[in-house]
Short mmCIF file of C-alpha atoms and ligand atoms in Angstrom, two decimals:
data_model
loop_
_atom_site.label_atom_id
_atom_site.label_comp_id
_atom_site.label_asym_id
_atom_site.label_seq_id
_atom_site.Cartn_x
_atom_site.Cartn_y
_atom_site.Cartn_z
CA MET I 1 3.94 -5.51 -18.61
CA GLU I 2 4.96 -6.63 -21.85
CA THR I 3 8.51 -6.30 -20.87
CA ALA I 4 8.21 -7.69 -17.59
CA GLY I 5 10.32 -10.17 -17.99
CA LYS I 6 13.77 -7.99 -17.50
CA TYR I 7 12.46 -7.85 -13.61
CA VAL I 8 13.18 -11.55 -13.25
CA GLU I 9 16.27 -12.87 -12.00
CA ASN I 10 16.29 -16.47 -13.01
CA GLU I 11 17.43 -16.71 -16.83
CA GLU I 12 14.94 -19.28 -17.50
CA LEU I 13 12.00 -18.05 -16.60
CA ARG I 14 13.43 -14.41 -17.87
CA GLU I 15 13.71 -16.16 -21.07
CA ALA I 16 9.97 -17.71 -21.08
CA LEU I 17 8.44 -14.20 -20.60
CA LYS I 18 10.60 -12.75 -23.31
CA ASP I 19 7.94 -12.76 -26.19
CA ARG I 20 4.99 -12.79 -23.59
CA GLY I 21 4.90 -10.43 -20.62
CA LEU I 22 2.38 -10.48 -18.33
CA GLY I 23 -0.84 -11.33 -19.65
CA THR I 24 -1.71 -10.91 -23.40
CA PRO I 25 -2.55 -8.04 -25.42
CA ALA I 26 -5.91 -8.97 -25.31
CA THR I 27 -6.26 -8.79 -21.46
CA ARG I 28 -3.73 -6.09 -21.01
CA ALA I 29 -6.19 -3.20 -21.50
CA GLY I 30 -8.49 -4.32 -19.27
CA ILE I 31 -6.43 -5.53 -16.20
CA ILE I 32 -4.98 -1.82 -16.27
CA GLU I 33 -8.15 -0.25 -16.55
CA ARG I 34 -9.33 -2.41 -13.33
CA LEU I 35 -6.40 -1.25 -11.67
CA ILE I 36 -7.49 2.35 -12.20
CA GLU I 37 -11.00 1.90 -10.98
CA VAL I 38 -9.88 0.29 -7.99
CA GLY I 39 -7.11 3.27 -7.41
CA TYR I 40 -4.29 1.38 -7.41
CA VAL I 41 -2.59 3.42 -10.37
CA LYS I 42 -3.20 6.31 -11.89
CA ARG I 43 -2.75 7.90 -15.21
CA GLU I 44 -0.24 10.93 -15.46
CA LYS I 45 0.05 12.39 -19.07
CA LYS I 46 1.08 9.15 -20.95
CA ASN I 47 2.21 7.32 -17.91
CA LEU I 48 0.53 5.30 -15.19
CA VAL I 49 2.14 5.56 -12.17
CA PRO I 50 0.91 3.52 -8.67
CA THR I 51 -1.18 5.67 -5.95
CA THR I 52 -0.20 5.49 -2.72
CA LYS I 53 -2.93 2.97 -2.26
CA GLY I 54 -1.13 0.64 -4.55
CA VAL I 55 1.79 1.06 -2.86
CA GLU I 56 0.56 0.49 0.49
CA VAL I 57 -1.28 -2.69 -0.92
CA ILE I 58 1.92 -4.01 -2.11
CA LYS I 59 3.69 -3.49 1.13
CA ILE I 60 0.91 -5.21 2.73
CA LEU I 61 0.49 -8.30 0.70
CA PRO I 62 2.09 -11.16 2.46
CA VAL I 63 2.48 -13.43 -0.41
CA GLU I 64 5.86 -12.34 -1.99
CA THR I 65 4.82 -14.72 -5.40
CA ILE I 66 2.03 -12.75 -6.51
CA LYS I 67 3.85 -9.48 -6.12
CA SER I 68 6.73 -10.70 -8.84
CA PRO I 69 6.82 -11.48 -12.33
CA SER I 70 8.46 -14.55 -11.55
CA MET I 71 5.48 -16.24 -10.91
CA THR I 72 4.04 -15.62 -14.48
CA GLY I 73 7.49 -16.36 -15.71
CA GLU I 74 7.54 -19.96 -14.07
CA TRP I 75 3.89 -20.43 -15.25
CA GLU I 76 5.10 -19.59 -19.08
CA TYR I 77 7.85 -22.29 -19.04
CA LYS I 78 6.20 -25.09 -17.22
CA LEU I 79 3.40 -24.02 -20.41
CA ASN I 80 6.19 -24.30 -23.08
CA LEU I 81 7.40 -27.75 -21.30
CA ILE I 82 3.94 -28.76 -21.47
CA GLU I 83 3.02 -27.33 -25.53
CA ARG I 84 6.55 -29.78 -26.12
CA GLY I 85 5.09 -32.58 -24.42
CA LYS I 86 7.57 -32.44 -21.36
CA ALA I 87 5.44 -31.94 -18.66
CA SER I 88 1.96 -32.69 -18.05
CA PRO I 89 -1.07 -30.79 -17.76
CA GLU I 90 -2.51 -32.11 -14.75
CA GLU I 91 0.12 -32.02 -12.78
CA PHE I 92 0.71 -28.20 -13.41
CA LEU I 93 -2.69 -27.95 -12.88
CA GLN I 94 -2.80 -29.33 -9.18
CA GLN I 95 0.26 -27.04 -8.74
CA ILE I 96 -2.02 -23.97 -9.54
CA ALA I 97 -5.15 -25.23 -7.43
CA ALA I 98 -2.36 -25.74 -5.02
CA PHE I 99 -0.70 -22.61 -5.07
CA THR I 100 -4.65 -20.69 -4.99
CA VAL I 101 -5.72 -22.69 -1.60
CA GLN I 102 -2.18 -21.63 -0.04
CA THR I 103 -2.57 -18.02 -1.02
CA VAL I 104 -6.05 -17.50 -0.30
CA ASN I 105 -4.98 -18.90 3.16
CA ASP I 106 -2.49 -16.86 3.91
CA LEU I 107 -4.60 -13.58 2.43
CA LYS I 108 -7.14 -14.37 4.93
CA LYS I 109 -4.24 -14.14 8.08
CA THR I 110 -2.94 -10.84 7.04
CA GLU I 111 -4.08 -8.52 9.44
CA ARG I 112 -6.95 -6.44 8.11
CA GLN I 113 -6.14 -2.96 7.63
CA GLU I 114 -8.55 -0.47 6.53
CA ILE I 115 -7.21 1.10 3.53
CA ARG I 116 -10.40 2.30 1.44
CA LYS I 117 -10.48 3.84 -1.84
CA GLY I 118 -9.47 7.74 -1.96
CA ASP I 119 -7.88 7.41 1.11
CA GLU I 120 -5.43 9.44 0.90
CA VAL I 121 -2.32 8.18 3.14
CA ILE I 122 -0.42 11.20 4.80
CA GLY I 123 2.11 9.33 6.92
CA LYS I 124 3.11 6.11 8.84
CA CYS I 125 1.76 5.47 12.53
CA PRO I 126 4.54 6.00 14.62
CA LYS I 127 3.21 3.04 17.36
CA CYS I 128 2.64 0.38 14.70
CA GLY I 129 3.59 1.27 11.04
CA SER I 130 0.93 1.34 9.63
CA PRO I 131 -0.84 3.85 7.20
CA VAL I 132 -2.20 6.94 8.48
CA VAL I 133 -5.03 8.36 6.48
CA ARG I 134 -8.21 10.77 6.94
CA ASN I 135 -10.95 10.07 9.15
CA LYS I 136 -13.83 11.85 10.43
CA LYS I 137 -11.76 13.65 13.19
CA GLY I 138 -8.34 14.29 11.95
CA TRP I 139 -5.92 11.63 10.90
CA GLY I 140 -5.89 7.98 12.43
CA CYS I 141 -4.29 5.02 12.18
CA SER I 142 -5.55 2.56 9.22
CA ASN I 143 -4.37 -0.69 11.36
CA TRP I 144 -7.79 0.69 13.99
CA ARG I 145 -9.32 -2.78 13.83
CA ASN I 146 -6.47 -4.68 15.15
CA GLY I 147 -6.45 -2.18 18.02
CA CYS I 148 -4.22 0.78 17.18
CA GLN I 149 -5.68 4.15 18.36
CA PHE I 150 -3.46 6.14 17.23
CA GLN I 151 -4.67 9.79 16.20
CA ILE I 152 -4.54 13.13 15.78
CA TRP I 153 -7.31 15.24 15.94
CA ASP I 154 -7.74 17.90 13.49
CA GLU I 155 -8.95 20.80 16.49
CA ILE I 156 -6.50 21.02 19.27
CA CYS I 157 -7.32 24.09 21.98
CA GLY I 158 -9.55 25.70 19.39
CA LYS I 159 -7.26 25.74 16.22
CA LYS I 160 -8.04 23.88 13.33
CA LEU I 161 -4.96 21.56 12.47
CA THR I 162 -4.08 21.49 8.46
CA GLN I 163 -3.35 18.37 6.64
CA ALA I 164 0.47 19.60 6.10
CA ASN I 165 0.91 20.16 9.62
CA ALA I 166 -0.08 16.48 10.18
CA LYS I 167 2.31 15.74 7.53
CA GLN I 168 5.01 17.06 9.15
CA LEU I 169 4.11 15.95 12.56
CA LEU I 170 4.52 12.30 10.77
CA ALA I 171 7.55 13.03 8.63
CA LYS I 172 9.46 14.96 11.19
CA GLY I 173 8.10 13.86 14.52
CA LYS I 174 7.04 18.24 15.22
CA THR I 175 5.50 21.05 13.04
CA ASN I 176 6.33 24.65 12.43
CA LEU I 177 5.32 27.32 14.83
CA ILE I 178 1.54 27.30 14.81
CA LYS I 179 -0.15 30.29 15.25
CA GLY I 180 -3.60 30.98 16.99
CA PHE I 181 -3.47 28.47 19.70
CA VAL I 182 -6.48 29.53 22.62
CA SER I 183 -5.61 28.23 25.82
CA LYS I 184 -8.60 26.84 28.63
CA SER I 185 -8.33 30.21 30.34
CA GLY I 186 -8.84 32.53 26.73
CA LYS I 187 -5.42 33.17 26.35
CA LYS I 188 -3.86 33.01 22.71
CA PHE I 189 -0.49 31.30 22.18
CA ASN I 190 1.69 30.37 19.78
CA ALA I 191 3.60 26.48 20.00
CA VAL I 192 5.23 23.55 18.03
CA LEU I 193 3.40 20.26 18.44
CA GLU I 194 5.73 17.86 19.38
CA LEU I 195 5.01 13.44 18.85
CA LYS I 196 6.02 11.74 21.20
CA ASP I 197 7.24 8.56 19.24
CA ASP I 198 6.41 5.49 21.35
CA THR I 199 2.90 6.68 22.88
CA GLY I 200 1.78 8.98 19.65
CA LYS I 201 1.25 11.57 22.23
CA LEU I 202 1.18 15.05 21.32
CA SER I 203 2.72 17.81 23.37
CA PHE I 204 3.23 21.54 22.73
CA LYS I 205 6.63 22.96 22.73
CA PHE I 206 7.23 26.80 23.24
ZN1 ZN P 301 -1.03 2.22 13.82
#
């Protein structure tokens, strides 16, 4: 966060962030703890790494400016100008207020996608591209509120599928050979499960 300025392309804005970064030393710790608490970031040894949920949230967020350190750079730049009497604080506040209203409106328009804390995203929905997550009956599209019904049942023909099977299906369109399905007539069989991309339906391949 201290060095966020290096991700900013505009030189003036980068300069404004140079000695400040995102947040202040006093607020950074709190921001990081909050990110961990809501499950966007996790600790790995000495590093902070984004969780799948964190990555997905960034992808889904429609407001580019709030994902970029440029915005803070711009604000810092304007605060510098105000400090030096070269810009009006009232105007800055008005801009912030307008930005906030616009951002909230944009966020309200975002299609609601259900990614809850702790949900492990196992792949992309073949029908709509949204994250697929574990649910009660197997693995399903997180975009179900908007009508996507893609679902991989966790039991097919008497065989419990594993999460690895489901991941493979989404990544490669088919699984390895799965042994131990049972047909309606009670006969055991082995097969590869295949995903029909456009319909999201599964079929056996022998
Ligand atoms: Zn979907």
